Amino acid sequence: MRGPLQCVLWDVKDTLLKVRLSVGQQYCMEARRAGLDLKTSEVDVAFRQAYQHCSRRYPNYGITQGMDGQSWWMKVVRDTFSRCKVQDPTLLNTMALNLYNDFCNPENWEVFPDSQKALESCSSLGLTLGVVSNFDRRLEGILQACGLLTHFSFLVTSEEAGVAKPDPAIFEQALQRCGVAASNTAHIGDHYLMDYLSSRSLGIHGYLLDRQNKYTNSDLPSEHRIGSLDELPMRLQHFMD
């Protein structure tokens, strides 16, 4: 590493926090409020199909096709319920809007037990912290509601950046925001391609968060893998001494 570490970039979903219930469970709760009785397993399958279809046809929230995060997610919800044979357009729109707004609420998210301490420890090292996330514009409100926002100097979401991981361009935008060279920047995330390989392609010091121990026997260098965020500050401290 040329020069001391100055900035740490963070993924959010499944790194710092996770959805508390499955999508199928949350969608079925909304369906019950509308008087519908759907099976969670059926909704989970329908959601995966709708999500994959919209991701292929309208990548990164359809930004280049005139959509935004809200319209994209509402389409996913409508398509999910349509695959479960719900056909009333007014009802589909109502449930889609309700679910879009519901996912802003902190009760639908669970902060991992090691998140707050890791963020506080990294800040105490004098490091600038920023977010790089494939997320829509709701992210700031979610982080605020979950008590994490104050740790970060800036957020770069794929909706606002107009580009999504694994495209390195989103990391380039983050480097511009923090004004630090890639060689003086670290990144932590849970996805091998989108977080680890993408950040390292620019010379950022990427770490893979492997909570489920999926990569213990892989070609991933052990010094690039952490099983818990508790391990991160000590790894970073190594580059500060």
PDB file of N, CA and C in Angstrom, residues 164-202:
ATOM      1  N   ALA A 164     -24.185   0.607 -11.566  1.00  0.00           N
ATOM      2  CA  ALA A 164     -24.270  -0.330 -10.442  1.00  0.00           C
ATOM      3  C   ALA A 164     -23.072  -1.258 -10.398  1.00  0.00           C
ATOM      4  N   LYS A 165     -22.733  -1.722  -9.198  1.00  0.00           N
ATOM      5  CA  LYS A 165     -21.744  -2.786  -9.070  1.00  0.00           C
ATOM      6  C   LYS A 165     -22.237  -4.009  -9.852  1.00  0.00           C
ATOM      7  N   PRO A 166     -21.372  -4.735 -10.521  1.00  0.00           N
ATOM      8  CA  PRO A 166     -19.907  -4.731 -10.409  1.00  0.00           C
ATOM      9  C   PRO A 166     -19.169  -3.749 -11.323  1.00  0.00           C
ATOM     10  N   ASP A 167     -19.875  -2.826 -11.984  1.00  0.00           N
ATOM     11  CA  ASP A 167     -19.191  -1.838 -12.813  1.00  0.00           C
ATOM     12  C   ASP A 167     -18.289  -0.988 -11.913  1.00  0.00           C
ATOM     13  N   PRO A 168     -16.990  -0.976 -12.160  1.00  0.00           N
ATOM     14  CA  PRO A 168     -16.069  -0.215 -11.300  1.00  0.00           C
ATOM     15  C   PRO A 168     -16.359   1.285 -11.282  1.00  0.00           C
ATOM     16  N   ALA A 169     -17.148   1.764 -12.248  1.00  0.00           N
ATOM     17  CA  ALA A 169     -17.420   3.201 -12.324  1.00  0.00           C
ATOM     18  C   ALA A 169     -18.104   3.723 -11.064  1.00  0.00           C
ATOM     19  N   ILE A 170     -18.869   2.893 -10.385  1.00  0.00           N
ATOM     20  CA  ILE A 170     -19.524   3.363  -9.158  1.00  0.00           C
ATOM     21  C   ILE A 170     -18.488   3.571  -8.055  1.00  0.00           C
ATOM     22  N   PHE A 171     -17.441   2.750  -8.054  1.00  0.00           N
ATOM     23  CA  PHE A 171     -16.352   2.953  -7.093  1.00  0.00           C
ATOM     24  C   PHE A 171     -15.531   4.191  -7.456  1.00  0.00           C
ATOM     25  N   GLU A 172     -15.392   4.459  -8.749  1.00  0.00           N
ATOM     26  CA  GLU A 172     -14.680   5.669  -9.174  1.00  0.00           C
ATOM     27  C   GLU A 172     -15.410   6.909  -8.676  1.00  0.00           C
ATOM     28  N   GLN A 173     -16.742   6.884  -8.726  1.00  0.00           N
ATOM     29  CA  GLN A 173     -17.507   8.016  -8.194  1.00  0.00           C
ATOM     30  C   GLN A 173     -17.266   8.176  -6.694  1.00  0.00           C
ATOM     31  N   ALA A 174     -17.191   7.053  -5.984  1.00  0.00           N
ATOM     32  CA  ALA A 174     -16.950   7.116  -4.543  1.00  0.00           C
ATOM     33  C   ALA A 174     -15.569   7.680  -4.237  1.00  0.00           C
ATOM     34  N   LEU A 175     -14.567   7.285  -5.029  1.00  0.00           N
ATOM     35  CA  LEU A 175     -13.216   7.821  -4.828  1.00  0.00           C
ATOM     36  C   LEU A 175     -13.193   9.328  -5.062  1.00  0.00           C
ATOM     37  N   GLN A 176     -13.959   9.789  -6.037  1.00  0.00           N
ATOM     38  CA  GLN A 176     -14.047  11.231  -6.285  1.00  0.00           C
ATOM     39  C   GLN A 176     -14.698  11.946  -5.102  1.00  0.00           C
ATOM     40  N   ARG A 177     -15.716  11.303  -4.529  1.00  0.00           N
ATOM     41  CA  ARG A 177     -16.419  11.918  -3.394  1.00  0.00           C
ATOM     42  C   ARG A 177     -15.511  12.050  -2.182  1.00  0.00           C
ATOM     43  N   CYS A 178     -14.682  11.041  -1.940  1.00  0.00           N
ATOM     44  CA  CYS A 178     -13.834  11.113  -0.752  1.00  0.00           C
ATOM     45  C   CYS A 178     -12.489  11.766  -1.034  1.00  0.00           C
ATOM     46  N   GLY A 179     -12.148  11.956  -2.315  1.00  0.00           N
ATOM     47  CA  GLY A 179     -10.902  12.630  -2.660  1.00  0.00           C
ATOM     48  C   GLY A 179      -9.663  11.862  -2.269  1.00  0.00           C
ATOM     49  N   VAL A 180      -9.756  10.537  -2.300  1.00  0.00           N
ATOM     50  CA  VAL A 180      -8.656   9.672  -1.872  1.00  0.00           C
ATOM     51  C   VAL A 180      -8.329   8.698  -2.994  1.00  0.00           C
ATOM     52  N   ALA A 181      -7.056   8.392  -3.159  1.00  0.00           N
ATOM     53  CA  ALA A 181      -6.645   7.429  -4.189  1.00  0.00           C
ATOM     54  C   ALA A 181      -7.104   6.025  -3.826  1.00  0.00           C
ATOM     55  N   ALA A 182      -7.256   5.198  -4.859  1.00  0.00           N
ATOM     56  CA  ALA A 182      -7.663   3.808  -4.625  1.00  0.00           C
ATOM     57  C   ALA A 182      -6.697   3.088  -3.693  1.00  0.00           C
ATOM     58  N   SER A 183      -5.412   3.369  -3.830  1.00  0.00           N
ATOM     59  CA  SER A 183      -4.403   2.691  -3.018  1.00  0.00           C
ATOM     60  C   SER A 183      -4.479   3.059  -1.546  1.00  0.00           C
ATOM     61  N   ASN A 184      -5.224   4.122  -1.227  1.00  0.00           N
ATOM     62  CA  ASN A 184      -5.390   4.544   0.173  1.00  0.00           C
ATOM     63  C   ASN A 184      -6.817   4.290   0.662  1.00  0.00           C
ATOM     64  N   THR A 185      -7.520   3.397  -0.051  1.00  0.00           N
ATOM     65  CA  THR A 185      -8.931   3.137   0.235  1.00  0.00           C
ATOM     66  C   THR A 185      -9.168   1.640   0.397  1.00  0.00           C
ATOM     67  N   ALA A 186     -10.041   1.288   1.329  1.00  0.00           N
ATOM     68  CA  ALA A 186     -10.471  -0.100   1.508  1.00  0.00           C
ATOM     69  C   ALA A 186     -11.973  -0.187   1.258  1.00  0.00           C
ATOM     70  N   HIS A 187     -12.429  -1.384   0.947  1.00  0.00           N
ATOM     71  CA  HIS A 187     -13.867  -1.620   0.766  1.00  0.00           C
ATOM     72  C   HIS A 187     -14.224  -2.944   1.421  1.00  0.00           C
ATOM     73  N   ILE A 188     -15.402  -2.986   2.050  1.00  0.00           N
ATOM     74  CA  ILE A 188     -15.881  -4.212   2.678  1.00  0.00           C
ATOM     75  C   ILE A 188     -17.294  -4.506   2.192  1.00  0.00           C
ATOM     76  N   GLY A 189     -17.515  -5.737   1.743  1.00  0.00           N
ATOM     77  CA  GLY A 189     -18.836  -6.150   1.285  1.00  0.00           C
ATOM     78  C   GLY A 189     -18.945  -7.659   1.280  1.00  0.00           C
ATOM     79  N   ASP A 190     -20.158  -8.157   1.065  1.00  0.00           N
ATOM     80  CA  ASP A 190     -20.413  -9.589   1.202  1.00  0.00           C
ATOM     81  C   ASP A 190     -20.456 -10.339  -0.125  1.00  0.00           C
ATOM     82  N   HIS A 191     -20.322  -9.625  -1.253  1.00  0.00           N
ATOM     83  CA  HIS A 191     -20.466 -10.279  -2.558  1.00  0.00           C
ATOM     84  C   HIS A 191     -19.111 -10.387  -3.251  1.00  0.00           C
ATOM     85  N   TYR A 192     -18.771 -11.600  -3.653  1.00  0.00           N
ATOM     86  CA  TYR A 192     -17.438 -11.853  -4.224  1.00  0.00           C
ATOM     87  C   TYR A 192     -17.192 -11.029  -5.483  1.00  0.00           C
ATOM     88  N   LEU A 193     -18.141 -11.006  -6.413  1.00  0.00           N
ATOM     89  CA  LEU A 193     -17.956 -10.257  -7.665  1.00  0.00           C
ATOM     90  C   LEU A 193     -18.210  -8.771  -7.464  1.00  0.00           C
ATOM     91  N   MET A 194     -19.366  -8.434  -6.923  1.00  0.00           N
ATOM     92  CA  MET A 194     -19.785  -7.031  -6.880  1.00  0.00           C
ATOM     93  C   MET A 194     -18.968  -6.195  -5.910  1.00  0.00           C
ATOM     94  N   ASP A 195     -18.518  -6.804  -4.835  1.00  0.00           N
ATOM     95  CA  ASP A 195     -17.764  -6.059  -3.828  1.00  0.00           C
ATOM     96  C   ASP A 195     -16.263  -6.326  -3.912  1.00  0.00           C
ATOM     97  N   TYR A 196     -15.872  -7.572  -3.781  1.00  0.00           N
ATOM     98  CA  TYR A 196     -14.453  -7.914  -3.678  1.00  0.00           C
ATOM     99  C   TYR A 196     -13.718  -7.711  -5.007  1.00  0.00           C
ATOM    100  N   LEU A 197     -14.148  -8.413  -6.058  1.00  0.00           N
ATOM    101  CA  LEU A 197     -13.427  -8.327  -7.331  1.00  0.00           C
ATOM    102  C   LEU A 197     -13.555  -6.946  -7.967  1.00  0.00           C
ATOM    103  N   SER A 198     -14.736  -6.361  -7.889  1.00  0.00           N
ATOM    104  CA  SER A 198     -14.948  -5.060  -8.523  1.00  0.00           C
ATOM    105  C   SER A 198     -14.078  -3.982  -7.892  1.00  0.00           C
ATOM    106  N   SER A 199     -14.030  -3.934  -6.568  1.00  0.00           N
ATOM    107  CA  SER A 199     -13.221  -2.909  -5.914  1.00  0.00           C
ATOM    108  C   SER A 199     -11.731  -3.145  -6.172  1.00  0.00           C
ATOM    109  N   ARG A 200     -11.304  -4.384  -6.115  1.00  0.00           N
ATOM    110  CA  ARG A 200      -9.883  -4.686  -6.323  1.00  0.00           C
ATOM    111  C   ARG A 200      -9.436  -4.433  -7.756  1.00  0.00           C
ATOM    112  N   SER A 201     -10.359  -4.435  -8.707  1.00  0.00           N
ATOM    113  CA  SER A 201      -9.986  -4.148 -10.093  1.00  0.00           C
ATOM    114  C   SER A 201      -9.471  -2.726 -10.269  1.00  0.00           C
ATOM    115  N   LEU A 202      -9.803  -1.843  -9.312  1.00  0.00           N
ATOM    116  CA  LEU A 202      -9.344  -0.447  -9.349  1.00  0.00           C
ATOM    117  C   LEU A 202      -8.142  -0.211  -8.446  1.00  0.00           C
TER     118      LEU A 202
END
